[in-house]
């Protein structure tokens, strides 16, 4: 056993990114289920801002998904997940930044929540939030399309932290058919996604959907 614990909520896209990295590295870990949206869990979340994920390994604790992905890539052996050439490294970090700053909210918290996650919990589809999310998603998808088209990262061949950071958000977004249509309109990003869906680490971390009795 590797002595790795990941604290997190199974439906979190950020937790899934960390799980994908651990899966790509073949690292066994314990998932300590902490739901940041459940007030009953707040006292036991090690994250100072009550977010997830948090990773513990042999007495070292790290939070913020970019930092967790970097740590997993460097602490455990396997193919390089961090390019060394300056342009590719910069693009990887840029894509991760775009993913956090401009993609997460519209893709996940608006489109996925309004059209998929909320309805799975028995809530009506929230058409207004869905429309706002699709509109806000457009520039984020376009920025990522340019990076995928350039091909230094998000190229379907040289897996990097950018792929692991972004893939769970695209998985959530495309679970809504409106999201899938928006992705399909970006040819390079769509090609990248067709490669990503074949990865074992994506299948191994599929969280499914909650049922109405979960909450
Ligand atoms: N900057 C954080 C963001 C993590 C994050 O926002 N996680 C979401 C779950 S997907 C969360 O904990 N949300 C709780 C909340 O918004 O209160 C990271 O990179 O890990």
mmCIF file of C-alpha atoms and ligand atoms in Angstrom:
data_model
loop_
_atom_site.group_PDB
_atom_site.id
_atom_site.type_symbol
_atom_site.label_atom_id
_atom_site.label_comp_id
_atom_site.label_asym_id
_atom_site.label_seq_id
_atom_site.Cartn_x
_atom_site.Cartn_y
_atom_site.Cartn_z
ATOM 1 C CA UNK A 1 0.000 0.000 0.000
ATOM 2 C CA UNK A 2 1.346 3.393 -0.979
ATOM 3 C CA UNK A 3 0.090 5.306 2.076
ATOM 4 C CA UNK A 4 -1.846 7.715 -0.126
ATOM 5 C CA UNK A 5 -5.163 9.165 1.012
ATOM 6 C CA UNK A 6 -7.293 11.416 -1.157
ATOM 7 C CA UNK A 7 -9.931 13.412 0.680
ATOM 8 C CA UNK A 8 -12.801 14.278 -1.604
ATOM 9 C CA UNK A 9 -16.288 14.053 -2.923
ATOM 10 C CA UNK A 10 -16.693 11.334 -5.561
ATOM 11 C CA UNK A 11 -18.748 13.577 -7.884
ATOM 12 C CA UNK A 12 -16.193 16.400 -7.875
ATOM 13 C CA UNK A 13 -14.445 16.960 -11.205
ATOM 14 C CA UNK A 14 -11.343 18.134 -9.347
ATOM 15 C CA UNK A 15 -11.266 14.962 -7.277
ATOM 16 C CA UNK A 16 -11.636 12.978 -10.488
ATOM 17 C CA UNK A 17 -8.614 14.772 -11.962
ATOM 18 C CA UNK A 18 -6.522 13.727 -8.953
ATOM 19 C CA UNK A 19 -7.882 10.177 -9.196
ATOM 20 C CA UNK A 20 -6.999 10.067 -12.899
ATOM 21 C CA UNK A 21 -3.421 11.051 -12.098
ATOM 22 C CA UNK A 22 -3.185 8.345 -9.419
ATOM 23 C CA UNK A 23 -4.708 5.845 -11.842
ATOM 24 C CA UNK A 24 -2.275 6.802 -14.634
ATOM 25 C CA UNK A 25 0.561 6.200 -12.167
ATOM 26 C CA UNK A 26 -0.963 2.924 -10.888
ATOM 27 C CA UNK A 27 -0.974 4.219 -7.310
ATOM 28 C CA UNK A 28 -3.332 2.523 -4.835
ATOM 29 C CA UNK A 29 -5.005 5.005 -2.497
ATOM 30 C CA UNK A 30 -7.755 5.377 0.047
ATOM 31 C CA UNK A 31 -10.609 7.729 -0.842
ATOM 32 C CA UNK A 32 -11.803 9.523 2.274
ATOM 33 C CA UNK A 33 -15.281 10.703 1.260
ATOM 34 C CA UNK A 34 -15.733 14.351 2.237
ATOM 35 C CA UNK A 35 -18.591 16.301 0.689
ATOM 36 C CA UNK A 36 -17.853 20.047 0.747
ATOM 37 C CA UNK A 37 -21.514 20.759 -0.006
ATOM 38 C CA UNK A 38 -22.711 18.841 3.077
ATOM 39 C CA UNK A 39 -22.565 21.002 6.232
ATOM 40 C CA UNK A 40 -22.220 17.814 8.305
ATOM 41 C CA UNK A 41 -18.844 17.119 6.644
ATOM 42 C CA UNK A 42 -17.400 20.626 7.085
ATOM 43 C CA UNK A 43 -15.656 19.820 10.382
ATOM 44 C CA UNK A 44 -13.759 16.901 8.903
ATOM 45 C CA UNK A 45 -12.548 18.481 5.666
ATOM 46 C CA UNK A 46 -8.773 19.075 5.928
ATOM 47 C CA UNK A 47 -8.993 21.811 3.239
ATOM 48 C CA UNK A 48 -8.877 25.238 4.924
ATOM 49 C CA UNK A 49 -11.408 26.609 2.409
ATOM 50 C CA UNK A 50 -13.691 23.527 2.617
ATOM 51 C CA UNK A 51 -12.891 22.505 -0.957
ATOM 52 C CA UNK A 52 -11.814 19.165 -2.359
ATOM 53 C CA UNK A 53 -9.473 17.434 -3.138
ATOM 54 C CA UNK A 54 -6.708 17.172 -0.542
ATOM 55 C CA UNK A 55 -3.933 14.580 -0.889
ATOM 56 C CA UNK A 56 -1.927 13.005 1.939
ATOM 57 C CA UNK A 57 1.186 10.955 1.260
ATOM 58 C CA UNK A 58 3.599 9.798 3.933
ATOM 59 C CA UNK A 59 3.054 12.843 6.170
ATOM 60 C CA UNK A 60 2.999 15.332 3.279
ATOM 61 C CA UNK A 61 -0.309 17.109 2.685
ATOM 62 C CA UNK A 62 -1.123 19.127 -0.444
ATOM 63 C CA UNK A 63 -4.255 20.806 -1.782
ATOM 64 C CA UNK A 64 -5.068 22.691 -5.015
ATOM 65 C CA UNK A 65 -5.512 20.334 -7.928
ATOM 66 C CA UNK A 66 -2.610 21.695 -10.015
ATOM 67 C CA UNK A 67 -0.269 21.083 -7.089
ATOM 68 C CA UNK A 68 -1.692 17.607 -6.456
ATOM 69 C CA UNK A 69 -1.296 16.640 -10.113
ATOM 70 C CA UNK A 70 2.283 17.939 -10.157
ATOM 71 C CA UNK A 71 3.085 16.024 -6.987
ATOM 72 C CA UNK A 72 1.617 12.743 -8.261
ATOM 73 C CA UNK A 73 3.423 13.106 -11.588
ATOM 74 C CA UNK A 74 6.761 13.659 -9.870
ATOM 75 C CA UNK A 75 6.477 11.446 -6.782
ATOM 76 C CA UNK A 76 5.526 8.247 -8.587
ATOM 77 C CA UNK A 77 7.266 6.654 -11.565
ATOM 78 C CA UNK A 78 5.772 6.493 -15.025
ATOM 79 C CA UNK A 79 5.755 8.223 -18.389
ATOM 80 C CA UNK A 80 6.393 11.973 -18.234
ATOM 81 C CA UNK A 81 3.216 13.922 -17.527
ATOM 82 C CA UNK A 82 5.048 17.254 -17.430
ATOM 83 C CA UNK A 83 6.699 18.316 -20.688
ATOM 84 C CA UNK A 84 10.222 19.685 -20.428
ATOM 85 C CA UNK A 85 10.332 21.872 -23.568
ATOM 86 C CA UNK A 86 9.496 25.449 -22.511
ATOM 87 C CA UNK A 87 6.646 26.052 -25.017
ATOM 88 C CA UNK A 88 4.867 22.796 -24.172
ATOM 89 C CA UNK A 89 5.347 23.329 -20.426
ATOM 90 C CA UNK A 90 3.961 26.851 -20.701
ATOM 91 C CA UNK A 91 0.967 25.648 -22.738
ATOM 92 C CA UNK A 92 0.242 22.947 -20.184
ATOM 93 C CA UNK A 93 0.197 25.450 -17.330
ATOM 94 C CA UNK A 94 -1.819 27.874 -19.482
ATOM 95 C CA UNK A 95 -4.418 25.188 -20.281
ATOM 96 C CA UNK A 96 -4.682 24.302 -16.584
ATOM 97 C CA UNK A 97 -5.180 27.971 -15.732
ATOM 98 C CA UNK A 98 -7.870 28.396 -18.396
ATOM 99 C CA UNK A 99 -9.553 25.241 -17.134
ATOM 100 C CA UNK A 100 -9.729 26.578 -13.578
ATOM 101 C CA UNK A 101 -10.488 30.209 -14.272
ATOM 102 C CA UNK A 102 -12.809 30.106 -17.288
ATOM 103 C CA UNK A 103 -14.055 26.538 -17.856
ATOM 104 C CA UNK A 104 -14.956 25.071 -14.460
ATOM 105 C CA UNK A 105 -17.823 27.357 -13.585
ATOM 106 C CA UNK A 106 -19.753 27.369 -16.884
ATOM 107 C CA UNK A 107 -19.035 23.780 -17.879
ATOM 108 C CA UNK A 108 -19.606 22.147 -14.513
ATOM 109 C CA UNK A 109 -21.391 24.418 -12.096
ATOM 110 C CA UNK A 110 -23.751 25.805 -14.708
ATOM 111 C CA UNK A 111 -24.268 23.366 -17.633
ATOM 112 C CA UNK A 112 -23.653 20.053 -15.849
ATOM 113 C CA UNK A 113 -25.420 21.084 -12.645
ATOM 114 C CA UNK A 114 -28.428 22.553 -14.441
ATOM 115 C CA UNK A 115 -28.950 19.802 -17.013
ATOM 116 C CA UNK A 116 -27.553 16.620 -15.443
ATOM 117 C CA UNK A 117 -26.593 16.657 -11.752
ATOM 118 C CA UNK A 118 -29.562 18.627 -10.436
ATOM 119 C CA UNK A 119 -32.097 16.551 -12.388
ATOM 120 C CA UNK A 120 -30.415 13.349 -11.078
ATOM 121 C CA UNK A 121 -31.199 14.650 -7.598
ATOM 122 C CA UNK A 122 -34.810 15.238 -8.590
ATOM 123 C CA UNK A 123 -34.528 18.954 -9.336
ATOM 124 C CA UNK A 124 -36.060 20.376 -12.523
ATOM 125 C CA UNK A 125 -33.679 21.272 -15.373
ATOM 126 C CA UNK A 126 -32.628 24.867 -14.832
ATOM 127 C CA UNK A 127 -32.928 26.254 -18.359
ATOM 128 C CA UNK A 128 -31.802 29.798 -17.473
ATOM 129 C CA UNK A 129 -28.586 28.599 -15.811
ATOM 130 C CA UNK A 130 -27.990 26.157 -18.671
ATOM 131 C CA UNK A 131 -28.256 28.978 -21.229
ATOM 132 C CA UNK A 132 -25.940 31.234 -19.205
ATOM 133 C CA UNK A 133 -23.453 28.376 -18.861
ATOM 134 C CA UNK A 134 -23.429 27.569 -22.567
ATOM 135 C CA UNK A 135 -22.813 31.183 -23.384
ATOM 136 C CA UNK A 136 -19.994 31.531 -20.823
ATOM 137 C CA UNK A 137 -18.486 28.202 -21.935
ATOM 138 C CA UNK A 138 -17.939 29.426 -25.506
ATOM 139 C CA UNK A 139 -14.795 31.534 -24.954
ATOM 140 C CA UNK A 140 -13.266 28.889 -22.683
ATOM 141 C CA UNK A 141 -13.822 26.194 -25.308
ATOM 142 C CA UNK A 142 -12.404 28.457 -27.977
ATOM 143 C CA UNK A 143 -9.209 29.122 -25.984
ATOM 144 C CA UNK A 144 -8.795 25.385 -25.405
ATOM 145 C CA UNK A 145 -9.522 24.680 -29.081
ATOM 146 C CA UNK A 146 -6.637 26.937 -30.075
ATOM 147 C CA UNK A 147 -4.304 25.059 -27.731
ATOM 148 C CA UNK A 148 -5.496 21.652 -28.973
ATOM 149 C CA UNK A 149 -5.145 22.765 -32.614
ATOM 150 C CA UNK A 150 -1.587 23.965 -31.995
ATOM 151 C CA UNK A 151 -0.853 20.488 -30.623
ATOM 152 C CA UNK A 152 1.854 21.079 -28.015
ATOM 153 C CA UNK A 153 -0.504 19.693 -25.345
ATOM 154 C CA UNK A 154 -4.094 18.386 -25.473
ATOM 155 C CA UNK A 155 -2.974 16.462 -28.543
ATOM 156 C CA UNK A 156 -4.254 12.982 -27.678
ATOM 157 C CA UNK A 157 -0.748 11.493 -27.787
ATOM 158 C CA UNK A 158 1.527 13.058 -25.168
ATOM 159 C CA UNK A 159 -0.521 12.872 -21.982
ATOM 160 C CA UNK A 160 0.132 15.814 -19.660
ATOM 161 C CA UNK A 161 -1.387 17.347 -16.546
ATOM 162 C CA UNK A 162 -3.521 19.552 -18.800
ATOM 163 C CA UNK A 163 -5.367 16.460 -20.078
ATOM 164 C CA UNK A 164 -5.984 15.170 -16.556
ATOM 165 C CA UNK A 165 -7.120 18.589 -15.289
ATOM 166 C CA UNK A 166 -9.537 19.210 -18.146
ATOM 167 C CA UNK A 167 -10.926 15.754 -18.968
ATOM 168 C CA UNK A 168 -13.277 15.401 -15.963
ATOM 169 C CA UNK A 169 -14.813 18.801 -16.732
ATOM 170 C CA UNK A 170 -15.386 17.868 -20.373
ATOM 171 C CA UNK A 171 -16.869 14.543 -19.240
ATOM 172 C CA UNK A 172 -19.354 16.429 -17.068
ATOM 173 C CA UNK A 173 -20.084 19.054 -19.730
ATOM 174 C CA UNK A 174 -20.701 16.520 -22.501
ATOM 175 C CA UNK A 175 -23.059 14.515 -20.296
ATOM 176 C CA UNK A 176 -25.498 17.286 -21.257
ATOM 177 C CA UNK A 177 -26.318 16.934 -24.959
ATOM 178 C CA UNK A 178 -26.125 20.728 -25.327
ATOM 179 C CA UNK A 179 -22.579 20.518 -23.947
ATOM 180 C CA UNK A 180 -21.686 17.738 -26.347
ATOM 181 C CA UNK A 181 -22.895 19.820 -29.276
ATOM 182 C CA UNK A 182 -20.795 22.782 -28.123
ATOM 183 C CA UNK A 183 -17.701 20.595 -27.836
ATOM 184 C CA UNK A 184 -18.307 18.972 -31.231
ATOM 185 C CA UNK A 185 -18.206 22.446 -32.809
ATOM 186 C CA UNK A 186 -14.507 22.704 -31.810
ATOM 187 C CA UNK A 187 -12.769 20.219 -34.134
ATOM 188 C CA UNK A 188 -9.367 19.827 -32.456
ATOM 189 C CA UNK A 189 -10.838 19.691 -28.961
ATOM 190 C CA UNK A 190 -13.418 17.177 -30.143
ATOM 191 C CA UNK A 191 -10.668 14.980 -31.644
ATOM 192 C CA UNK A 192 -8.747 15.247 -28.356
ATOM 193 C CA UNK A 193 -11.838 14.185 -26.435
ATOM 194 C CA UNK A 194 -12.352 11.135 -28.662
ATOM 195 C CA UNK A 195 -8.828 10.055 -27.679
ATOM 196 C CA UNK A 196 -9.375 10.823 -23.992
ATOM 197 C CA UNK A 197 -12.527 8.720 -23.698
ATOM 198 C CA UNK A 198 -10.454 5.657 -24.597
ATOM 199 C CA UNK A 199 -8.141 6.067 -21.603
ATOM 200 C CA UNK A 200 -8.472 3.521 -18.816
ATOM 201 C CA UNK A 201 -7.948 6.231 -16.185
ATOM 202 C CA UNK A 202 -11.095 8.015 -17.358
ATOM 203 C CA UNK A 203 -13.183 4.830 -17.269
ATOM 204 C CA UNK A 204 -11.714 3.794 -13.899
ATOM 205 C CA UNK A 205 -12.771 7.075 -12.284
ATOM 206 C CA UNK A 206 -16.307 7.342 -13.712
ATOM 207 C CA UNK A 207 -18.350 8.521 -10.714
ATOM 208 C CA UNK A 208 -21.814 7.864 -12.134
ATOM 209 C CA UNK A 209 -24.680 9.969 -10.902
ATOM 210 C CA UNK A 210 -26.232 10.245 -7.462
ATOM 211 C CA UNK A 211 -29.771 9.019 -7.060
ATOM 212 C CA UNK A 212 -32.492 11.007 -5.405
ATOM 213 C CA UNK A 213 -31.979 9.199 -2.100
ATOM 214 C CA UNK A 214 -28.309 10.345 -1.854
ATOM 215 C CA UNK A 215 -29.082 13.786 -0.476
HETATM 216 N N1 LIG B 1 -8.859 25.632 -6.513
HETATM 217 C C1 LIG B 1 -9.350 24.357 -6.078
HETATM 218 C C2 LIG B 1 -10.798 24.201 -6.507
HETATM 219 C C3 LIG B 1 -11.417 22.921 -6.008
HETATM 220 C C4 LIG B 1 -12.934 23.036 -6.019
HETATM 221 O O1 LIG B 1 -13.527 24.116 -6.228
HETATM 222 N N2 LIG B 1 -13.576 21.905 -5.759
HETATM 223 C C5 LIG B 1 -15.016 21.912 -5.678
HETATM 224 C C6 LIG B 1 -15.611 20.559 -6.004
HETATM 225 S S1 LIG B 1 -15.518 20.220 -7.723
HETATM 226 C C7 LIG B 1 -15.416 22.229 -4.258
HETATM 227 O O2 LIG B 1 -14.779 21.791 -3.334
HETATM 228 N N3 LIG B 1 -16.477 23.008 -4.107
HETATM 229 C C8 LIG B 1 -17.007 23.334 -2.826
HETATM 230 C C9 LIG B 1 -17.606 24.713 -2.832
HETATM 231 O O3 LIG B 1 -17.628 25.360 -3.880
HETATM 232 O O4 LIG B 1 -18.061 25.123 -1.762
HETATM 233 C C10 LIG B 1 -8.474 23.232 -6.647
HETATM 234 O O5 LIG B 1 -7.800 23.464 -7.645
HETATM 235 O O6 LIG B 1 -8.447 22.137 -6.088
#
